[in-house]
PDB file of C-alpha atoms in Angstrom:
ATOM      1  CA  UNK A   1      43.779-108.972  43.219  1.00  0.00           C
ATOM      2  CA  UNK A   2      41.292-107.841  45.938  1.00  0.00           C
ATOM      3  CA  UNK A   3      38.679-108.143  43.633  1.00  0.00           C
ATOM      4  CA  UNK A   4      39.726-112.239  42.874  1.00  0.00           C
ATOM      5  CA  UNK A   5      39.906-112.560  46.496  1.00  0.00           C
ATOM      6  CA  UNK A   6      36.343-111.352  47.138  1.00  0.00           C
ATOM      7  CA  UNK A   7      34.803-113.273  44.114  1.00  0.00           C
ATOM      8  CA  UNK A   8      36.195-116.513  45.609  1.00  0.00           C
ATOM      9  CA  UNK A   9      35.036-115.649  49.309  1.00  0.00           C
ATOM     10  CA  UNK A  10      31.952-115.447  48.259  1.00  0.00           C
ATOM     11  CA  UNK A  11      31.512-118.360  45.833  1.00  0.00           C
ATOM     12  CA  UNK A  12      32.722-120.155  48.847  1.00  0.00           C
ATOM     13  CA  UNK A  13      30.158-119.323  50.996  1.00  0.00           C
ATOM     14  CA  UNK A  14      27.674-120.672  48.678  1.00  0.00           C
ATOM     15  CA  UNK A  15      28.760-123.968  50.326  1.00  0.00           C
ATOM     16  CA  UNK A  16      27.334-122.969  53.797  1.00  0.00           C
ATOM     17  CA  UNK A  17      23.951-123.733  54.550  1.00  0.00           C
ATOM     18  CA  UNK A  18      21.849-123.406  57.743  1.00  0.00           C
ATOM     19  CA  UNK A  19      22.221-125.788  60.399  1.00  0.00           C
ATOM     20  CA  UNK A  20      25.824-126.123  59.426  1.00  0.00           C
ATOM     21  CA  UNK A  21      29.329-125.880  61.789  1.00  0.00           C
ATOM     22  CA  UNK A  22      31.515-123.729  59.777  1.00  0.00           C
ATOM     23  CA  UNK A  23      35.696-123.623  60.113  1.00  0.00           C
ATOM     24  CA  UNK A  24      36.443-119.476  59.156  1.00  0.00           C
ATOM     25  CA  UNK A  25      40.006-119.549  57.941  1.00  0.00           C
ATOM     26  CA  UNK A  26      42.651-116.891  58.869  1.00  0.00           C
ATOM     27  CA  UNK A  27      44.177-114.331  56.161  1.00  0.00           C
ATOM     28  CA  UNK A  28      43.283-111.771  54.059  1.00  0.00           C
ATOM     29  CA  UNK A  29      41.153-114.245  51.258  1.00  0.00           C
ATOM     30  CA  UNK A  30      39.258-116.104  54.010  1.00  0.00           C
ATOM     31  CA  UNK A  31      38.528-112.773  55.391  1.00  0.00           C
ATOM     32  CA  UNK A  32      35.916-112.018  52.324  1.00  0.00           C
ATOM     33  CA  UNK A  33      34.801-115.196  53.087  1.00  0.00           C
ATOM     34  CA  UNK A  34      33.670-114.591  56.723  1.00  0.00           C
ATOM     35  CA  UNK A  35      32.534-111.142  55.739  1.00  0.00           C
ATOM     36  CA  UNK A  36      29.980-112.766  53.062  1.00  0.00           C
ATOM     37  CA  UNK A  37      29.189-114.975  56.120  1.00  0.00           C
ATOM     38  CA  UNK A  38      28.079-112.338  58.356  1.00  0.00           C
ATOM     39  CA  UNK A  39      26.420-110.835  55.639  1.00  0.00           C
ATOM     40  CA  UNK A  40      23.891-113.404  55.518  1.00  0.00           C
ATOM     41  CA  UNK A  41      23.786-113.890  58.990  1.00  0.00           C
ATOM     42  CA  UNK A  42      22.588-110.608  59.020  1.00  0.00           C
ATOM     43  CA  UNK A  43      20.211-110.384  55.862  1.00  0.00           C
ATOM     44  CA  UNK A  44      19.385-114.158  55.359  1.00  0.00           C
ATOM     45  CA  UNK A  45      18.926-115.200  58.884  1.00  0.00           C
ATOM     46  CA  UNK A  46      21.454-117.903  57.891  1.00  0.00           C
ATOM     47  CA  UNK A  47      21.407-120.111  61.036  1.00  0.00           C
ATOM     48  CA  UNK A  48      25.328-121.261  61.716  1.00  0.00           C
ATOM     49  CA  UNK A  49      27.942-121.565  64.378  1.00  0.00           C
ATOM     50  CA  UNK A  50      31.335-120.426  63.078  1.00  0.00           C
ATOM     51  CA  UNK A  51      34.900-122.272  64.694  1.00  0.00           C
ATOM     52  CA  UNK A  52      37.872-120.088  64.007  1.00  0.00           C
ATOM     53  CA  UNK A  53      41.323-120.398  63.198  1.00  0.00           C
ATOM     54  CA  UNK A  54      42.781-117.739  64.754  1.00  0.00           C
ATOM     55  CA  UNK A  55      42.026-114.579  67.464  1.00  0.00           C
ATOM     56  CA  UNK A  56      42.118-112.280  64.360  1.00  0.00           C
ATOM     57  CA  UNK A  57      39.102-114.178  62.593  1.00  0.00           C
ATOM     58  CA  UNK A  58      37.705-114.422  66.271  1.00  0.00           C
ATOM     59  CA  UNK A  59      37.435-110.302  66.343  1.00  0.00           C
ATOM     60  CA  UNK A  60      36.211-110.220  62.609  1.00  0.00           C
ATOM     61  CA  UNK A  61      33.320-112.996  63.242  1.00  0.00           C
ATOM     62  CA  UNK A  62      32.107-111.511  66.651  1.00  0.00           C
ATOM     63  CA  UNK A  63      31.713-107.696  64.879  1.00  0.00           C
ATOM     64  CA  UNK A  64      30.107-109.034  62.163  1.00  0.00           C
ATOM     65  CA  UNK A  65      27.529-110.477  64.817  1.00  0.00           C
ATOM     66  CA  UNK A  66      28.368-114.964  63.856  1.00  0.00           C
ATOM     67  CA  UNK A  67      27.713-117.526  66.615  1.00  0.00           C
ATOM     68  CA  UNK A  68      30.795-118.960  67.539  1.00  0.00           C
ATOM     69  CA  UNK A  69      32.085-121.652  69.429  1.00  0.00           C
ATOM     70  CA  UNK A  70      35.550-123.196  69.785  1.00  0.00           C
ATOM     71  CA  UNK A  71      36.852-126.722  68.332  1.00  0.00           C
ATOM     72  CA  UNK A  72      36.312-128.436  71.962  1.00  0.00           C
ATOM     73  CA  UNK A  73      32.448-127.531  72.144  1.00  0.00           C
ATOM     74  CA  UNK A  74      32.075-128.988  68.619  1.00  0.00           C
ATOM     75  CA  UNK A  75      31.450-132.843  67.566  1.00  0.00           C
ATOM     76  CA  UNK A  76      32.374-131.739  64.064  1.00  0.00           C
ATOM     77  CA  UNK A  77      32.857-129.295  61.473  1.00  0.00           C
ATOM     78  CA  UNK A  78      30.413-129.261  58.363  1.00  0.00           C
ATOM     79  CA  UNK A  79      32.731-127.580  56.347  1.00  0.00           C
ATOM     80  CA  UNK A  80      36.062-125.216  56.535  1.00  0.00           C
ATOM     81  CA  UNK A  81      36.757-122.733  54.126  1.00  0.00           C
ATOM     82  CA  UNK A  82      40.091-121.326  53.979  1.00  0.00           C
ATOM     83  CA  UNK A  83      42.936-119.818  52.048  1.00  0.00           C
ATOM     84  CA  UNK A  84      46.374-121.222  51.107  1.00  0.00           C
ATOM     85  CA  UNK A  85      50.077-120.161  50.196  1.00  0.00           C
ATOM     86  CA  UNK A  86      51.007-122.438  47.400  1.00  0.00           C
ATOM     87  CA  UNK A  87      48.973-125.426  46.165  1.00  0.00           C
ATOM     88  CA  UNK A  88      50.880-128.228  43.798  1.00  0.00           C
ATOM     89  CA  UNK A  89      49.524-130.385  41.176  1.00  0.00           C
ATOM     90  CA  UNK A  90      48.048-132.995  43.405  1.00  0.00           C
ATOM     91  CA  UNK A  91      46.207-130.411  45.461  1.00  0.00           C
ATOM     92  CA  UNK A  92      49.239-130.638  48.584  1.00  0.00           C
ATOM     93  CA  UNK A  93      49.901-127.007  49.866  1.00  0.00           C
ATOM     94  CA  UNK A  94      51.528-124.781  51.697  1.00  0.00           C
ATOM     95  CA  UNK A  95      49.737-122.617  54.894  1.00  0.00           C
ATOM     96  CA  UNK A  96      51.177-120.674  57.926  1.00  0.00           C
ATOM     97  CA  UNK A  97      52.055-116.779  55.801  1.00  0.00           C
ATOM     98  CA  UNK A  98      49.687-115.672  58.184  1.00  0.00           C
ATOM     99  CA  UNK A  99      51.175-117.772  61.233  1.00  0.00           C
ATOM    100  CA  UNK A 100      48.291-119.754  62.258  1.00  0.00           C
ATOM    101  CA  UNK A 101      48.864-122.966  60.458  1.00  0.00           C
ATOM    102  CA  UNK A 102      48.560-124.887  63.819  1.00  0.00           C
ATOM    103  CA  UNK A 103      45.508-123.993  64.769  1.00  0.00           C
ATOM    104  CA  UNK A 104      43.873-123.992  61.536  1.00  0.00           C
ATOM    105  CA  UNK A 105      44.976-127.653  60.991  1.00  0.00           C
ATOM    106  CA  UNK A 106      43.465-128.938  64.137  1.00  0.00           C
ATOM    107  CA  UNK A 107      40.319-127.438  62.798  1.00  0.00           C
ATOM    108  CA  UNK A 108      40.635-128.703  59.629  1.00  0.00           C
ATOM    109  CA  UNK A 109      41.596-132.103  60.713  1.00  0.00           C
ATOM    110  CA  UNK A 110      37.991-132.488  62.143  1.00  0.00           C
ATOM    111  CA  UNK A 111      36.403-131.031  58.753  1.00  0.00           C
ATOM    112  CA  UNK A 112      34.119-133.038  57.041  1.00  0.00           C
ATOM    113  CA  UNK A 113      34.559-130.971  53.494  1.00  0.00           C
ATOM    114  CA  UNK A 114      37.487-128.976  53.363  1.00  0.00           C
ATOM    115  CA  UNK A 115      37.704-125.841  50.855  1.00  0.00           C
ATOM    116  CA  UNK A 116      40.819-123.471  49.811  1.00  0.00           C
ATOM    117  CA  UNK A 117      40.271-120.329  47.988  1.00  0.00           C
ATOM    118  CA  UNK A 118      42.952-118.658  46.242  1.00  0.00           C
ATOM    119  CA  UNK A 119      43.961-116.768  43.100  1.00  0.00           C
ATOM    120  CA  UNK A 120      45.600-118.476  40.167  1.00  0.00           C
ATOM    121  CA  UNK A 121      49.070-117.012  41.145  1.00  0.00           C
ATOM    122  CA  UNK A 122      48.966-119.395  44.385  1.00  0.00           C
ATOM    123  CA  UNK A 123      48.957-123.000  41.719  1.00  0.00           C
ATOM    124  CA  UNK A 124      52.249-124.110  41.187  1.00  0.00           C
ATOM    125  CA  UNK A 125      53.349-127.584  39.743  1.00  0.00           C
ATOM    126  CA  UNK A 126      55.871-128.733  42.742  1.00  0.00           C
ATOM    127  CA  UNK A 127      55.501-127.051  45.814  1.00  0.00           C
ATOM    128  CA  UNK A 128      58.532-124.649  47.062  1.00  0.00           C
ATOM    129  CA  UNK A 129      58.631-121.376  45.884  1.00  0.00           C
ATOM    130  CA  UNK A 130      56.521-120.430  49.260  1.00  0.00           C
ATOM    131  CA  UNK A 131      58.274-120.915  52.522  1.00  0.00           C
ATOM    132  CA  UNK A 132      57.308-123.683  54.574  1.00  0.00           C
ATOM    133  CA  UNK A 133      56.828-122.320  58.253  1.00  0.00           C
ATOM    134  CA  UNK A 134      57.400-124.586  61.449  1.00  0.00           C
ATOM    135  CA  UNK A 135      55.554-124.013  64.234  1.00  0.00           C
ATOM    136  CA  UNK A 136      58.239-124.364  67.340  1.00  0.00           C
ATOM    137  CA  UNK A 137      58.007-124.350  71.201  1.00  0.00           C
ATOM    138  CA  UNK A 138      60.225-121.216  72.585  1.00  0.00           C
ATOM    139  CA  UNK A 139      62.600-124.176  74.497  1.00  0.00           C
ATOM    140  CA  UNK A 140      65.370-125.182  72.399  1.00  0.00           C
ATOM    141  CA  UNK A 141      63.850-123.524  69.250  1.00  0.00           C
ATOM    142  CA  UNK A 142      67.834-122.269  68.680  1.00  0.00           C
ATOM    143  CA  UNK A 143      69.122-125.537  68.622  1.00  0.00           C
ATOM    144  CA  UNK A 144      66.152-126.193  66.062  1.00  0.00           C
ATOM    145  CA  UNK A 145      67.315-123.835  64.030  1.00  0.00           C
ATOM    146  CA  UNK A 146      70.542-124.992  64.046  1.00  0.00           C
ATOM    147  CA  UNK A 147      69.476-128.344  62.813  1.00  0.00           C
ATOM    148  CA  UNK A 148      67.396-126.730  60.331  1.00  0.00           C
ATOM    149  CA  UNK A 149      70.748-125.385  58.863  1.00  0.00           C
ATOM    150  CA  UNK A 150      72.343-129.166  59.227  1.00  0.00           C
ATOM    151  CA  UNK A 151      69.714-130.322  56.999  1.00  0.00           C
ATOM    152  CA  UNK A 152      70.310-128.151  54.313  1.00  0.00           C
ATOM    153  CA  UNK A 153      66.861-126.365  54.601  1.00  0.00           C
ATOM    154  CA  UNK A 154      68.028-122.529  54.916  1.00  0.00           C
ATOM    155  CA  UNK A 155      65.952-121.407  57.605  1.00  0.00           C
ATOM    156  CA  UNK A 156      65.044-118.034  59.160  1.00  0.00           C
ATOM    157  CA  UNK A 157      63.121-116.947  62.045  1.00  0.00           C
ATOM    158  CA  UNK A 158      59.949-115.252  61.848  1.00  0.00           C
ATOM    159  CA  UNK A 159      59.416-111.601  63.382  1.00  0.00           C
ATOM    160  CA  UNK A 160      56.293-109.440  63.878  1.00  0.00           C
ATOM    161  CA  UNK A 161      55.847-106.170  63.119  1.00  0.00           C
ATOM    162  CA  UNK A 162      57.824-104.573  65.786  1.00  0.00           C
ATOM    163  CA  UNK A 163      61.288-106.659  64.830  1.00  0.00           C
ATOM    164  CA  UNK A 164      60.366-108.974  67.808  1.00  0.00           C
ATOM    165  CA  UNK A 165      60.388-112.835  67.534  1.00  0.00           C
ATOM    166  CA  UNK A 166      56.735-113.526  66.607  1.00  0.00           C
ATOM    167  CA  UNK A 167      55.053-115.102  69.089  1.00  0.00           C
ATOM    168  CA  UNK A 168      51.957-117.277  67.933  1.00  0.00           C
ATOM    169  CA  UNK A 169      48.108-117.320  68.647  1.00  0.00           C
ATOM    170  CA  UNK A 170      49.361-120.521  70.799  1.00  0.00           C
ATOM    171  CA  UNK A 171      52.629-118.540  72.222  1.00  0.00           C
ATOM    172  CA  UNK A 172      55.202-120.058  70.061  1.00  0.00           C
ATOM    173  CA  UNK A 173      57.603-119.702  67.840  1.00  0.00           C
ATOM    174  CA  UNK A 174      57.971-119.374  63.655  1.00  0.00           C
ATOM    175  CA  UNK A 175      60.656-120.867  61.625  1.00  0.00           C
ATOM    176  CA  UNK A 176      60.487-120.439  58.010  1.00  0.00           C
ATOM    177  CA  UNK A 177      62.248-122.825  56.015  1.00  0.00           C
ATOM    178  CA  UNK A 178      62.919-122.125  52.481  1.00  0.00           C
ATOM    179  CA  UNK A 179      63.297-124.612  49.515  1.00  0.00           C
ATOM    180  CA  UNK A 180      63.517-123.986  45.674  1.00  0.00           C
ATOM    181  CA  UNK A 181      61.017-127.237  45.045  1.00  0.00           C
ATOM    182  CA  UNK A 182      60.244-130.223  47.505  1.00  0.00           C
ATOM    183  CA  UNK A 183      59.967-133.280  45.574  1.00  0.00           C
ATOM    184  CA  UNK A 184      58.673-135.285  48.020  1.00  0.00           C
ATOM    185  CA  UNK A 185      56.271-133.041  50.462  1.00  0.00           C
ATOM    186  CA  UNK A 186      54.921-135.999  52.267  1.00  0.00           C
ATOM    187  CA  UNK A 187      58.284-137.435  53.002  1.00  0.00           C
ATOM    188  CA  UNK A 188      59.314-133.788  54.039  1.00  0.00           C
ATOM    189  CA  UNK A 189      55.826-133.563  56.513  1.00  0.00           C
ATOM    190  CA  UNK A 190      57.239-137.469  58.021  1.00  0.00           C
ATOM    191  CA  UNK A 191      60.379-135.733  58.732  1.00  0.00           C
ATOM    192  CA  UNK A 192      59.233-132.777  60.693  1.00  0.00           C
ATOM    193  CA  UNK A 193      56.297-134.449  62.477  1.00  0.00           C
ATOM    194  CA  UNK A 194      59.290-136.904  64.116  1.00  0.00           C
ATOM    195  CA  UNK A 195      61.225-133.578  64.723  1.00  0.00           C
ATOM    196  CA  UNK A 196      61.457-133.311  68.586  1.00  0.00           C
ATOM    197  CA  UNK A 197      60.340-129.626  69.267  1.00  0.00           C
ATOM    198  CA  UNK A 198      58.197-128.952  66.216  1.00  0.00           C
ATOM    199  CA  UNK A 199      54.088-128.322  67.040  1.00  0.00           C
ATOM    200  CA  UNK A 200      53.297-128.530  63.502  1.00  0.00           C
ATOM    201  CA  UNK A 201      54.374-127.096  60.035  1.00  0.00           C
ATOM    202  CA  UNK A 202      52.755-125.519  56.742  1.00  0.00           C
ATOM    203  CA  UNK A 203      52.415-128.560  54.616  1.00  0.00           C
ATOM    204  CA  UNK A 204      48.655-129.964  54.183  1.00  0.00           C
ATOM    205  CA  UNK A 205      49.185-132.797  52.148  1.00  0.00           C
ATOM    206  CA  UNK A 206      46.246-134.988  51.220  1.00  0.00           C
ATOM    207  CA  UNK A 207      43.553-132.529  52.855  1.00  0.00           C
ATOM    208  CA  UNK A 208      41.967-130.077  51.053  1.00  0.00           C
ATOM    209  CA  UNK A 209      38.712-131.457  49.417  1.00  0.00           C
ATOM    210  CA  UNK A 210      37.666-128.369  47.324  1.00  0.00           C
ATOM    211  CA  UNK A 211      40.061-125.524  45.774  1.00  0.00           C
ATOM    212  CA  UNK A 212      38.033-122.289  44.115  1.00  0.00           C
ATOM    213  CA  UNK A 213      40.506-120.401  41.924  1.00  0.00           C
ATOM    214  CA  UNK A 214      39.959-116.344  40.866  1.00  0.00           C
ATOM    215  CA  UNK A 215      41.436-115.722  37.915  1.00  0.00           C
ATOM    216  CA  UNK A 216      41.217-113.332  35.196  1.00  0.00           C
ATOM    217  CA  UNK A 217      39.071-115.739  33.465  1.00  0.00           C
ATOM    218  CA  UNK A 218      36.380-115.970  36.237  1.00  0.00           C
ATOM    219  CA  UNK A 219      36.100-118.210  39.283  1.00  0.00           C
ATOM    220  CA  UNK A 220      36.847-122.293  38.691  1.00  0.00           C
ATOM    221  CA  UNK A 221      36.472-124.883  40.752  1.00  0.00           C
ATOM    222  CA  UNK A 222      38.862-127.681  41.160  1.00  0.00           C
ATOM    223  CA  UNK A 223      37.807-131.320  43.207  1.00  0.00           C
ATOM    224  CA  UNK A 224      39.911-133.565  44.730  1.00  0.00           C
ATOM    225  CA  UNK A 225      40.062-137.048  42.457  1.00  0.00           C
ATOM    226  CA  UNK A 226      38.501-139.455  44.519  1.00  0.00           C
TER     227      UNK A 226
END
């Protein structure tokens, strides 16, 4: 699996080329990614300016010696390269395992090529066997959760490694909300976006651009239909 993960981190960076503004993703796939990054930095002289998605990226990038800059000092991003929990048939999917989701939408949202690398055991046909997290402020996330349950949409709250509530890059709250298939992902994304209390959630419908997929068969590379 590790081995998938680096083969599509580094196909990905094949994408980056000097002169570029460059979104590095947040999890364990991405992470190959911004390693083969600062491998070039460092042997290429590739000439880029990395925006991350999260303080853990932000650590990784600066030791590996990668310009950085945040989303405000940026017009744009050339392209973002990240990974993804569950991707569906028409290329909707699933982020936020890793509890960044919010920030790593904002910087996708101004991303003029957007790329998800995964292995093949992330594809599904529906969306739903992956949680869909919801980022929440800490006021009234209870009686969120309670509403949550109303709706039918068996939540649970998120904890870090310590048992503790987990408290996000942006110092809030997770709530995980768990579904056997969603039918109707954009209609679900409508719902929580006019949820009072909810930053953002997990579901990046209509976004992603490229997907590269390891699989025992090799690396493939799936485009959006325009």
């Amino acid at each position: 699996m590790e081995n998938l993960k680096q083969l599509v981190g580094i196909k990905a960076a094949e994408f980056v080329s000097d002169g570029m503004i460059v979104g590095l993703g947040t999890g364990s796939t991405a992470a190959f990614f911004v390693e083969e990054l600062g491998r070039r930095v460092k042997e290429e002289n590739l000439d880029i300016v990395g925006v991350t998605t999260s303080h853990d990226t932000t650590i990784q990038a600066k030791a590996l010696g990668i310009p950085l800059k945040s989303i405000d000092e940026v017009t744009h991003v050339d392209v973002t390269v990240d990974g993804a929990d569950e991707i569906d048939d028409d290329l909707n999917g699933i982020k936020g395992g890793g509890a960044a989701l919010l920030m790593e939408k904002i910087v996708a949202s101004y991303t003029k090529h957007y790329i998800w690398i995964v292995d093949d055991s992330k594809l599904s046909r529906k969306l739903g066997s992956f949680k869909v997290p919801v980022e929440v402020i800490p006021y009234g996330f209870k009686q969120l959760f309670r509403h949550f349950e109303k709706q039918g949409f068996k939540p649970s709250y998120r904890y870090d490694d310590k048992g503790d509530l987990l408290v996000t890059d942006m110092k809030h709250h997770i709530i995980d909300l768990h579904f056997d298939i969603i039918h109707e992902p954009k209609k679900l994304a409508k719902l929580l976006d006019e949820t009072v209390g909810v930053v953002e959630h997990g579901l990046f419908n209509n976004m992603v651009d490229t997907v590269i997929v390891g699989s025992s068969n090799g690396v493939s590379i799936i485009d959006k239909k325009k």
